[in-house]
Short mmCIF file of C-alpha atoms in Angstrom, two decimals:
data_model
loop_
_atom_site.label_atom_id
_atom_site.label_comp_id
_atom_site.label_asym_id
_atom_site.label_seq_id
_atom_site.Cartn_x
_atom_site.Cartn_y
_atom_site.Cartn_z
CA UNK A 561 73.78 93.42 98.16
CA UNK A 562 77.16 91.82 96.52
CA UNK A 563 77.17 92.44 92.82
CA UNK A 564 78.79 89.86 90.43
CA UNK A 565 81.46 91.50 88.65
CA UNK A 566 84.37 90.24 86.03
CA UNK A 567 86.01 93.82 85.75
CA UNK A 568 86.78 93.64 89.89
CA UNK A 569 88.96 90.99 89.08
CA UNK A 570 90.66 91.65 85.73
CA UNK A 571 88.49 88.93 84.13
CA UNK A 572 88.90 87.40 80.90
CA UNK A 573 86.89 89.61 79.34
CA UNK A 574 88.20 92.66 80.66
CA UNK A 575 90.07 94.88 78.19
CA UNK A 576 91.24 98.43 79.48
CA UNK A 577 91.14 98.11 83.09
CA UNK A 578 88.41 100.27 85.27
CA UNK A 579 90.12 103.46 87.04
CA UNK A 580 89.58 101.44 90.56
CA UNK A 581 91.46 98.79 89.61
CA UNK A 582 94.41 100.89 88.46
CA UNK A 583 94.05 103.16 91.75
CA UNK A 584 94.79 99.94 93.99
CA UNK A 585 97.67 98.70 91.72
CA UNK A 586 99.30 102.51 92.58
CA UNK A 587 98.01 101.27 96.29
CA UNK A 588 99.94 98.24 95.97
CA UNK A 589 103.15 99.58 94.31
CA UNK A 590 103.21 101.82 97.38
CA UNK A 591 103.24 99.01 99.63
CA UNK A 592 105.81 97.17 97.97
CA UNK A 593 108.10 100.14 97.80
CA UNK A 594 107.99 100.33 101.24
CA UNK A 595 108.65 96.71 102.15
CA UNK A 596 111.79 96.62 99.46
CA UNK A 597 112.78 100.52 100.37
CA UNK A 598 113.12 100.14 104.14
CA UNK A 599 116.50 98.23 104.14
CA UNK A 600 118.47 100.31 101.68
CA UNK A 601 117.10 103.42 103.74
CA UNK A 602 118.45 101.90 107.11
CA UNK A 603 121.66 101.00 105.62
CA UNK A 604 122.76 104.21 104.75
CA UNK A 605 121.73 105.63 108.48
CA UNK A 606 123.21 103.12 110.38
CA UNK A 607 126.62 105.03 111.03
CA UNK A 608 123.98 107.64 112.60
CA UNK A 609 122.23 105.53 114.56
CA UNK A 610 125.10 103.49 116.05
CA UNK A 611 126.61 107.21 116.88
CA UNK A 612 123.98 108.28 118.87
CA UNK A 613 122.68 104.78 120.32
CA UNK A 614 125.63 103.06 120.81
CA UNK A 615 125.76 99.32 120.86
CA UNK A 616 128.08 98.50 117.72
CA UNK A 617 128.37 95.03 118.87
CA UNK A 618 124.87 94.49 117.79
CA UNK A 619 124.81 96.77 114.81
CA UNK A 620 124.11 93.32 112.58
CA UNK A 621 120.96 92.45 114.34
CA UNK A 622 119.13 95.54 113.24
CA UNK A 623 119.27 94.06 109.84
CA UNK A 624 119.08 90.46 111.18
CA UNK A 625 115.68 91.32 112.75
CA UNK A 626 114.05 92.32 110.39
CA UNK A 627 115.04 89.63 107.77
CA UNK A 628 114.14 86.85 109.91
CA UNK A 629 110.73 88.18 111.17
CA UNK A 630 109.87 88.56 107.70
CA UNK A 631 111.07 85.55 106.40
CA UNK A 632 109.49 83.44 109.05
CA UNK A 633 106.22 85.32 108.54
CA UNK A 634 105.84 85.16 104.79
CA UNK A 635 104.26 81.94 104.50
CA UNK A 636 101.71 82.56 107.49
CA UNK A 637 100.63 85.90 105.87
CA UNK A 638 100.00 83.99 102.41
CA UNK A 639 97.87 81.20 104.44
CA UNK A 640 96.12 83.50 106.25
CA UNK A 641 95.13 85.37 103.16
CA UNK A 642 93.61 82.50 101.42
CA UNK A 643 91.51 81.49 104.94
CA UNK A 644 90.46 84.97 105.75
CA UNK A 645 90.18 86.87 102.50
CA UNK A 646 93.45 89.22 101.11
CA UNK A 647 92.19 92.57 102.06
CA UNK A 648 91.95 92.74 105.38
CA UNK A 649 94.97 90.64 106.13
CA UNK A 650 97.07 92.70 103.58
CA UNK A 651 95.90 95.89 105.48
CA UNK A 652 96.27 94.32 108.81
CA UNK A 653 100.30 93.84 107.49
CA UNK A 654 100.30 97.41 106.82
CA UNK A 655 99.76 98.67 110.07
CA UNK A 656 101.76 96.10 111.83
CA UNK A 657 104.42 97.58 109.67
CA UNK A 658 103.46 101.15 110.16
CA UNK A 659 103.49 100.94 114.13
CA UNK A 660 107.22 99.31 113.97
CA UNK A 661 108.14 101.89 111.49
CA UNK A 662 106.85 104.75 113.97
CA UNK A 663 108.10 102.58 117.45
CA UNK A 664 111.56 101.95 115.41
CA UNK A 665 111.36 105.72 115.40
CA UNK A 666 111.08 106.10 118.65
CA UNK A 667 113.83 104.04 120.08
CA UNK A 668 116.05 104.75 123.04
CA UNK A 669 118.71 102.04 122.77
CA UNK A 670 119.82 99.27 120.61
CA UNK A 671 117.80 96.91 122.26
CA UNK A 672 114.66 98.54 121.15
CA UNK A 673 115.59 99.56 118.06
CA UNK A 674 116.32 95.54 117.25
CA UNK A 675 112.97 94.81 118.88
CA UNK A 676 111.13 97.17 116.68
CA UNK A 677 112.63 96.04 113.55
CA UNK A 678 111.15 92.43 114.04
CA UNK A 679 107.72 94.37 114.17
CA UNK A 680 108.37 95.76 111.37
CA UNK A 681 109.65 92.78 109.85
CA UNK A 682 107.01 90.74 110.46
CA UNK A 683 104.56 93.48 108.94
CA UNK A 684 106.86 93.66 105.53
CA UNK A 685 106.49 89.52 105.27
CA UNK A 686 102.90 90.30 104.53
CA UNK A 687 103.57 93.48 101.96
CA UNK A 688 105.40 91.45 99.32
CA UNK A 689 103.22 87.96 99.77
CA UNK A 690 99.40 90.29 99.62
CA UNK A 691 100.54 92.71 96.95
CA UNK A 692 101.68 89.64 94.76
CA UNK A 693 98.82 87.49 95.83
CA UNK A 694 96.26 90.83 95.16
CA UNK A 695 97.20 91.48 92.05
CA UNK A 696 96.76 87.46 91.18
CA UNK A 697 93.52 88.15 92.38
CA UNK A 698 92.57 91.06 90.26
CA UNK A 699 94.45 90.36 87.13
CA UNK A 700 94.36 87.07 85.35
CA UNK A 701 98.31 85.55 83.95
CA UNK A 702 97.60 86.75 80.54
CA UNK A 703 97.14 90.32 81.61
CA UNK A 704 99.06 90.34 84.44
CA UNK A 705 102.77 90.43 82.59
CA UNK A 706 101.57 94.25 81.58
CA UNK A 707 102.43 95.40 85.23
CA UNK A 708 105.68 93.21 85.38
CA UNK A 709 107.05 96.82 84.09
CA UNK A 710 105.54 98.09 87.17
CA UNK A 711 106.87 95.79 89.92
CA UNK A 712 110.33 96.11 88.12
CA UNK A 713 110.24 99.83 88.09
CA UNK A 714 109.58 99.64 91.78
CA UNK A 715 112.41 97.23 92.67
CA UNK A 716 114.63 99.36 90.87
CA UNK A 717 113.77 102.42 92.02
CA UNK A 718 113.88 101.16 95.75
CA UNK A 719 117.67 99.61 94.99
CA UNK A 720 118.66 103.01 93.37
CA UNK A 721 116.98 105.52 94.92
CA UNK A 722 117.37 103.64 98.65
CA UNK A 723 120.66 104.96 99.72
CA UNK A 724 120.30 108.44 97.94
CA UNK A 725 117.21 108.94 99.66
CA UNK A 726 118.58 107.63 103.51
CA UNK A 727 121.36 109.69 103.24
CA UNK A 728 119.32 112.70 102.49
CA UNK A 729 116.66 112.16 105.14
CA UNK A 730 120.05 110.89 107.75
CA UNK A 731 121.73 114.40 107.18
CA UNK A 732 118.54 116.60 106.82
CA UNK A 733 116.10 115.49 109.31
CA UNK A 734 118.07 112.91 111.66
CA UNK A 735 118.04 109.34 111.25
CA UNK A 736 114.44 108.79 113.03
CA UNK A 737 113.05 110.17 109.82
CA UNK A 738 114.28 107.52 107.86
CA UNK A 739 111.71 104.99 109.88
CA UNK A 740 109.15 107.97 110.16
CA UNK A 741 108.78 108.80 106.23
CA UNK A 742 107.16 105.20 106.07
CA UNK A 743 104.26 106.37 107.71
CA UNK A 744 102.40 109.07 105.55
CA UNK A 745 103.50 106.76 102.65
CA UNK A 746 101.39 103.53 104.28
CA UNK A 747 98.36 105.73 105.56
CA UNK A 748 97.96 106.42 101.64
CA UNK A 749 98.01 102.76 100.62
CA UNK A 750 95.60 101.88 103.67
CA UNK A 751 93.05 104.95 102.74
CA UNK A 752 93.20 103.64 98.64
CA UNK A 753 93.42 100.39 99.84
CA UNK A 754 90.02 100.16 102.11
CA UNK A 755 88.36 102.27 99.54
CA UNK A 756 88.71 100.91 96.21
CA UNK A 757 89.75 97.07 96.65
CA UNK A 758 86.89 94.85 96.63
CA UNK A 759 87.78 91.43 96.94
CA UNK A 760 85.54 88.22 98.59
CA UNK A 761 84.98 88.34 102.19
CA UNK A 762 86.19 84.75 103.76
CA UNK A 763 85.45 83.30 106.93
CA UNK A 764 87.04 79.69 106.91
CA UNK A 765 85.76 77.21 109.66
CA UNK A 766 89.24 75.66 109.56
CA UNK A 767 91.91 76.30 112.42
CA UNK A 768 95.48 77.99 111.80
CA UNK A 769 98.19 75.47 111.52
CA UNK A 770 99.78 76.95 114.64
CA UNK A 771 102.04 73.53 114.78
CA UNK A 772 102.95 74.11 111.27
CA UNK A 773 103.59 77.30 111.32
CA UNK A 774 105.93 76.69 114.41
CA UNK A 775 107.99 74.16 112.95
CA UNK A 776 108.46 76.34 109.71
CA UNK A 777 109.05 79.53 111.38
CA UNK A 778 111.79 77.26 113.46
CA UNK A 779 113.25 76.04 110.28
CA UNK A 780 113.59 79.18 109.02
CA UNK A 781 115.27 81.29 111.41
CA UNK A 782 117.63 78.71 112.22
CA UNK A 783 118.86 78.56 108.21
CA UNK A 784 118.92 82.53 107.82
CA UNK A 785 120.80 82.25 111.41
CA UNK A 786 123.21 79.94 109.62
CA UNK A 787 123.78 82.08 106.61
CA UNK A 788 124.10 85.45 109.10
CA UNK A 789 126.61 83.90 111.47
CA UNK A 790 128.26 81.65 109.61
CA UNK A 791 131.85 82.68 108.81
CA UNK A 792 131.55 85.96 110.63
CA UNK A 793 130.04 85.47 114.03
CA UNK A 794 130.96 82.21 114.20
CA UNK A 795 133.13 79.57 111.99
CA UNK A 796 131.22 77.39 109.54
CA UNK A 797 132.26 74.57 111.73
CA UNK A 798 131.76 75.58 115.03
CA UNK A 799 129.46 74.00 117.43
CA UNK A 800 126.91 77.08 117.40
CA UNK A 801 126.69 76.58 113.63
CA UNK A 802 126.42 72.87 113.78
CA UNK A 803 123.59 73.09 115.89
CA UNK A 804 121.80 75.64 114.06
CA UNK A 805 121.88 73.37 111.16
CA UNK A 806 120.89 70.45 113.26
CA UNK A 807 117.91 72.32 114.47
CA UNK A 808 116.95 73.61 111.14
CA UNK A 809 117.01 70.14 109.21
CA UNK A 810 115.01 68.53 112.21
CA UNK A 811 112.15 71.71 112.37
CA UNK A 812 111.89 71.24 108.74
CA UNK A 813 111.85 67.67 108.37
CA UNK A 814 109.21 67.73 111.03
CA UNK A 815 107.31 70.17 108.89
CA UNK A 816 107.29 68.48 105.72
CA UNK A 817 105.95 65.40 107.63
CA UNK A 818 103.10 67.42 109.79
CA UNK A 819 101.70 69.26 106.46
CA UNK A 820 100.60 65.70 105.22
CA UNK A 821 98.57 65.47 108.19
CA UNK A 822 97.38 69.06 108.97
CA UNK A 823 93.53 69.76 107.95
CA UNK A 824 94.64 73.27 106.76
CA UNK A 825 98.24 73.00 106.42
CA UNK A 826 100.51 76.39 106.17
CA UNK A 827 102.29 75.04 102.92
CA UNK A 828 99.87 72.73 101.09
CA UNK A 829 102.67 69.92 99.58
CA UNK A 830 100.35 69.16 96.70
CA UNK A 831 101.01 72.34 95.02
CA UNK A 832 104.73 71.18 94.53
CA UNK A 833 103.12 68.42 92.06
CA UNK A 834 102.61 71.17 89.66
CA UNK A 835 106.00 70.99 87.42
CA UNK A 836 105.90 74.48 86.63
CA UNK A 837 105.44 75.39 90.00
CA UNK A 838 108.36 73.53 91.50
CA UNK A 839 110.92 74.69 88.79
CA UNK A 840 109.87 78.40 89.37
CA UNK A 841 110.40 77.78 93.31
CA UNK A 842 114.52 76.55 92.18
CA UNK A 843 114.49 79.51 89.49
CA UNK A 844 113.18 82.29 92.42
CA UNK A 845 115.81 80.59 94.73
CA UNK A 846 118.33 81.23 92.17
CA UNK A 847 117.48 84.53 91.25
CA UNK A 848 117.65 85.59 94.87
CA UNK A 849 120.84 83.80 95.26
CA UNK A 850 122.39 85.74 92.69
CA UNK A 851 120.71 89.24 92.73
CA UNK A 852 121.62 89.94 96.48
CA UNK A 853 125.09 88.97 95.99
CA UNK A 854 125.41 90.86 92.69
CA UNK A 855 124.18 94.18 94.37
CA UNK A 856 126.30 93.23 97.85
CA UNK A 857 129.47 93.21 95.78
CA UNK A 858 129.33 95.37 92.44
CA UNK A 859 129.23 98.70 94.73
CA UNK A 860 132.07 97.21 96.92
CA UNK A 861 134.22 96.29 93.47
CA UNK A 862 133.42 99.74 92.17
CA UNK A 863 134.16 101.86 95.20
CA UNK A 864 137.33 99.81 96.15
CA UNK A 865 138.92 98.97 93.28
CA UNK A 866 137.28 101.59 90.62
CA UNK A 867 137.51 104.69 93.14
CA UNK A 868 134.00 105.44 92.84
CA UNK A 869 132.53 107.47 95.63
CA UNK A 870 130.31 105.33 98.28
CA UNK A 871 127.67 108.00 98.43
CA UNK A 872 126.41 107.47 95.07
CA UNK A 873 126.55 103.52 95.50
CA UNK A 874 122.88 102.83 94.20
CA UNK A 875 123.50 104.27 90.62
CA UNK A 876 126.49 102.27 89.81
CA UNK A 877 124.23 99.64 89.82
CA UNK A 878 121.89 101.63 87.14
CA UNK A 879 123.36 99.28 83.80
CA UNK A 880 122.07 96.39 85.77
CA UNK A 881 118.77 97.76 87.00
CA UNK A 882 118.00 99.65 84.19
CA UNK A 883 118.39 96.72 81.99
CA UNK A 884 116.24 94.43 84.11
CA UNK A 885 113.59 97.28 84.49
CA UNK A 886 113.63 97.51 80.28
CA UNK A 887 113.75 93.92 80.01
CA UNK A 888 110.88 93.04 82.42
CA UNK A 889 108.33 95.50 80.76
CA UNK A 890 109.55 94.10 77.50
CA UNK A 891 109.06 90.23 78.49
CA UNK A 892 105.64 91.52 80.20
CA UNK A 893 104.00 93.03 76.93
CA UNK A 894 105.17 90.00 75.04
CA UNK A 895 103.79 87.43 77.50
CA UNK A 896 100.41 89.11 77.39
CA UNK A 897 99.90 89.74 73.46
CA UNK A 898 101.52 86.19 72.19
CA UNK A 899 100.65 84.31 75.73
CA UNK A 900 103.86 82.37 75.60
CA UNK A 901 106.55 82.96 77.85
CA UNK A 902 109.12 79.69 78.27
CA UNK A 903 111.74 82.03 75.93
CA UNK A 904 111.84 84.11 78.93
CA UNK A 905 112.87 81.98 81.70
CA UNK A 906 115.62 79.84 79.05
CA UNK A 907 117.31 83.21 77.69
CA UNK A 908 117.32 84.63 81.64
CA UNK A 909 118.93 81.77 82.62
CA UNK A 910 121.39 81.73 79.81
CA UNK A 911 121.86 85.63 79.81
CA UNK A 912 122.62 85.87 83.72
CA UNK A 913 124.90 83.22 83.65
CA UNK A 914 127.05 84.49 81.06
CA UNK A 915 126.56 88.06 82.59
CA UNK A 916 128.35 86.68 85.90
CA UNK A 917 131.02 85.09 84.22
CA UNK A 918 131.57 88.39 82.50
CA UNK A 919 131.60 89.85 86.05
CA UNK A 920 134.29 87.45 87.17
CA UNK A 921 136.79 88.26 84.82
CA UNK A 922 137.16 92.25 86.04
CA UNK A 923 140.28 93.27 87.26
CA UNK A 924 142.03 96.11 88.50
CA UNK A 925 142.11 97.55 84.76
CA UNK A 926 138.66 96.84 83.98
CA UNK A 927 136.79 99.98 83.27
CA UNK A 928 133.94 101.37 84.38
CA UNK A 929 132.29 101.28 80.78
CA UNK A 930 133.16 97.63 80.56
CA UNK A 931 131.71 96.71 84.24
CA UNK A 932 128.62 98.72 83.19
CA UNK A 933 128.14 96.51 80.11
CA UNK A 934 128.76 93.50 81.61
CA UNK A 935 126.30 94.38 84.45
CA UNK A 936 123.43 95.47 81.70
CA UNK A 937 123.84 91.33 80.42
CA UNK A 938 123.18 90.13 83.97
CA UNK A 939 120.42 92.51 84.36
CA UNK A 940 118.87 91.83 80.87
CA UNK A 941 118.96 87.65 82.43
CA UNK A 942 117.29 88.96 85.50
CA UNK A 943 114.84 90.99 84.08
CA UNK A 944 113.30 87.83 82.08
CA UNK A 945 113.26 86.16 85.26
CA UNK A 946 111.83 88.45 87.80
CA UNK A 947 108.69 88.30 87.43
CA UNK A 948 107.56 85.75 85.01
CA UNK A 949 108.20 83.50 87.93
CA UNK A 950 105.57 84.49 89.84
CA UNK A 951 103.39 84.90 86.88
CA UNK A 952 103.95 80.92 85.81
CA UNK A 953 103.82 79.77 90.05
CA UNK A 954 100.21 81.62 90.34
CA UNK A 955 99.32 80.08 86.76
CA UNK A 956 100.35 76.94 87.93
CA UNK A 957 97.74 76.72 91.00
CA UNK A 958 94.08 76.93 92.03
CA UNK A 959 92.68 80.00 92.74
CA UNK A 960 92.14 78.90 96.61
CA UNK A 961 95.74 78.64 96.82
CA UNK A 962 97.05 81.39 95.12
CA UNK A 963 98.61 83.57 98.59
CA UNK A 964 100.58 80.28 99.53
CA UNK A 965 102.00 80.13 96.36
CA UNK A 966 103.07 83.77 96.49
CA UNK A 967 104.27 83.54 100.12
CA UNK A 968 106.01 79.93 98.87
CA UNK A 969 107.78 81.69 95.70
CA UNK A 970 108.80 84.85 97.60
CA UNK A 971 110.01 82.72 100.43
CA UNK A 972 112.02 81.28 98.27
CA UNK A 973 113.40 84.35 97.20
CA UNK A 974 114.01 85.50 99.76
CA UNK A 975 116.08 82.46 101.43
CA UNK A 976 118.05 81.98 98.12
CA UNK A 977 119.13 86.07 99.17
CA UNK A 978 120.63 84.74 102.31
CA UNK A 979 122.55 81.59 100.95
CA UNK A 980 124.07 83.80 98.11
CA UNK A 981 124.72 86.73 100.46
CA UNK A 982 126.43 84.42 102.93
CA UNK A 983 127.88 81.75 100.51
CA UNK A 984 129.31 84.54 97.80
CA UNK A 985 130.53 86.66 100.95
CA UNK A 986 132.27 83.66 102.43
CA UNK A 987 134.51 82.86 99.51
CA UNK A 988 134.78 86.57 98.74
CA UNK A 989 136.44 87.46 102.29
CA UNK A 990 138.49 84.55 102.26
CA UNK A 991 139.75 84.93 98.80
CA UNK A 992 140.70 88.41 100.18
CA UNK A 993 142.24 87.73 102.96
CA UNK A 994 144.52 85.13 101.01
CA UNK A 995 145.66 87.83 98.40
CA UNK A 996 146.37 90.11 100.99
CA UNK A 997 148.26 87.86 102.84
CA UNK A 998 150.32 86.89 99.89
CA UNK A 999 150.58 90.67 98.54
CA UNK A 1000 150.95 92.66 101.77
CA UNK A 1001 152.34 90.15 104.70
CA UNK A 1002 151.11 91.48 108.28
CA UNK A 1003 150.78 94.92 107.85
CA UNK A 1004 148.31 94.41 104.91
CA UNK A 1005 146.02 92.13 106.85
CA UNK A 1006 146.23 94.20 109.65
CA UNK A 1007 144.93 97.14 107.24
CA UNK A 1008 142.02 94.85 106.23
CA UNK A 1009 140.96 92.61 108.82
CA UNK A 1010 138.01 93.80 109.70
CA UNK A 1011 136.45 93.61 106.92
CA UNK A 1012 136.88 94.42 102.96
CA UNK A 1013 134.86 97.91 103.08
CA UNK A 1014 137.39 100.97 103.05
CA UNK A 1015 136.01 103.56 101.42
CA UNK A 1016 137.59 105.54 98.09
CA UNK A 1017 139.12 107.98 101.05
CA UNK A 1018 140.25 105.45 103.37
CA UNK A 1019 141.69 103.51 100.20
CA UNK A 1020 143.75 106.45 99.26
CA UNK A 1021 144.89 106.77 102.85
CA UNK A 1022 146.42 103.48 103.14
CA UNK A 1023 150.59 103.22 101.92
CA UNK A 1024 150.61 102.48 98.04
CA UNK A 1025 151.34 99.16 98.65
CA UNK A 1026 149.38 98.14 100.42
CA UNK A 1027 146.48 99.93 98.26
CA UNK A 1028 147.47 98.03 95.49
CA UNK A 1029 147.62 94.68 97.24
CA UNK A 1030 144.19 95.67 98.57
CA UNK A 1031 142.87 96.36 94.89
CA UNK A 1032 144.21 92.96 93.62
CA UNK A 1033 142.62 91.40 96.68
CA UNK A 1034 139.16 92.70 95.94
CA UNK A 1035 139.54 91.96 92.43
CA UNK A 1036 140.36 88.53 93.54
CA UNK A 1037 137.71 87.90 95.45
CA UNK A 1038 135.18 89.65 92.83
CA UNK A 1039 136.12 86.80 90.78
CA UNK A 1040 135.83 83.95 93.00
CA UNK A 1041 132.08 85.31 94.47
CA UNK A 1042 130.62 85.70 90.51
CA UNK A 1043 132.21 82.80 89.35
CA UNK A 1044 130.20 80.73 92.14
CA UNK A 1045 127.18 82.82 90.69
CA UNK A 1046 127.77 82.11 87.42
CA UNK A 1047 127.64 78.20 87.98
CA UNK A 1048 124.78 78.63 90.16
CA UNK A 1049 122.63 80.32 87.25
CA UNK A 1050 123.61 76.86 85.03
CA UNK A 1051 121.04 75.71 87.16
CA UNK A 1052 118.53 78.22 86.53
CA UNK A 1053 119.11 77.13 82.81
CA UNK A 1054 118.96 73.13 83.04
CA UNK A 1055 115.28 73.98 85.00
CA UNK A 1056 113.95 76.61 82.59
CA UNK A 1057 114.39 74.20 79.62
CA UNK A 1058 112.02 71.61 81.92
CA UNK A 1059 109.18 74.64 82.17
CA UNK A 1060 105.86 73.37 80.29
CA UNK A 1061 104.19 76.36 78.33
CA UNK A 1062 100.93 75.65 79.99
CA UNK A 1063 98.47 78.36 78.51
CA UNK A 1064 98.13 81.26 80.86
CA UNK A 1065 93.95 81.48 82.64
CA UNK A 1066 92.06 84.70 80.80
CA UNK A 1067 94.45 83.96 77.44
CA UNK A 1068 91.02 84.06 75.61
CA UNK A 1069 88.72 81.32 74.41
CA UNK A 1070 90.83 78.83 73.25
CA UNK A 1071 92.94 79.04 76.42
CA UNK A 1072 89.96 79.51 78.51
CA UNK A 1073 88.89 75.62 77.98
CA UNK A 1074 92.04 73.99 78.02
CA UNK A 1075 92.70 71.85 80.95
CA UNK A 1076 96.19 72.73 83.04
CA UNK A 1077 97.57 68.74 82.28
CA UNK A 1078 98.30 68.85 86.18
CA UNK A 1079 100.86 71.91 85.99
CA UNK A 1080 97.87 74.72 87.15
CA UNK A 1081 94.04 74.65 87.41
CA UNK A 1082 91.63 75.09 84.81
CA UNK A 1083 92.73 78.09 82.54
CA UNK A 1084 89.22 79.94 82.87
CA UNK A 1085 89.13 82.85 85.92
CA UNK A 1086 87.07 82.87 88.03
CA UNK A 1087 84.11 85.85 88.69
CA UNK A 1088 84.16 86.88 92.01
CA UNK A 1089 81.54 88.37 94.07
CA UNK A 1090 82.32 92.52 94.97
CA UNK A 1091 82.10 93.04 98.65
#
């Protein structure tokens, strides 16, 4: 017999979370780590994989297939959770991810690996959305801030530890265990969630919006391919890129048109009527744009200009990720104790803008200590924004739309990262080539024409004149990339000033009866029946 329990959903009256909820949260963090850690580990193992399987010309597709499948499936997973219940849908995504991991580990050629990575990506799309949406069901927004530190910690651990774990596994166990390592962790998460997580079962009579899903998938795929191929595989003005842009725009316009008519839309447009939700989507896009661009170019700068070892590339980001972790924990505690949060998007936007500008001032004489301080400023800004965007977005919708709100916020951040890496990368590479042409003429250009990815050892092997030219070129490239990032971060700062501080659901008696003024559902968290 179903039993009503407020503790099962972290209701407003719940103080300390019951042990079962803490076990579920631990399992959710493991699932999130699987999704975030995967690309970090695989990146380190890729040289060994190519050496065994061959197919160097298809190397980029190992990452692109995963990214495409993740981005395209994210909105669908969120909607399925809203329609049919989050527990079953989330466990299904874990099973698909684990199946893709096992198959990837057994791949016999590059074509198989790419295909199996796409399967993995399909599951990964549900992991991130499922974690955020289930936390949204279990913990009311007022209490949710306390768990921001856990989420930020998992992200920091994945970014720092991923390359180190990947290198260790590849060296001692072989590259296939870079995939197999997901299986025991995933099984632990599955068992814990199956045994302890209690959420209401749902049976929606509405049909899945297949046309909307297809249009959105085509549009997202085209966008990701444009950002992945533009300036690398194809020139930005090439016919192929123009075709993809046309297909993407047409598909997304068709998708928006269809969502106004679909009986059960994949992405209900009414959630964008909330000013806060729309602003959080914009800020999330910018955070993705900045964060993944920074994690790409900072290690490159420190390896190429400051002579750091590539082996410890994850540790190079420690000032930024450590600051992000600490700030996220502080922001979560303050939000939980006061119920106020607008200060964090404003402060985050300002710190991120200043930090990126400081990074753009780095040159060949900048010390590691100085660059570490600049990174810490960026980390402080991102720590104020990373989880607050999800919290405010979830607080801005009704419980029935929790899944699509979580998936939409995740999707915008994913698309932001794709655009950030592509646009900042294009500016970086163009600037590097220009400076090399100026300082080292043809010989220098040939030395770096493949890409600006020389290791410290390879750099030391270059003639002194070319090495000096290359270091100045990388310094100039990072200046341009981070200057763009700073300009984009200004948009997040501007957007944050328009955030309306709506009372968080579960914020106590005063907030419980307060209306959301168009920026969310009523503030009272519903009591859920445990199944």
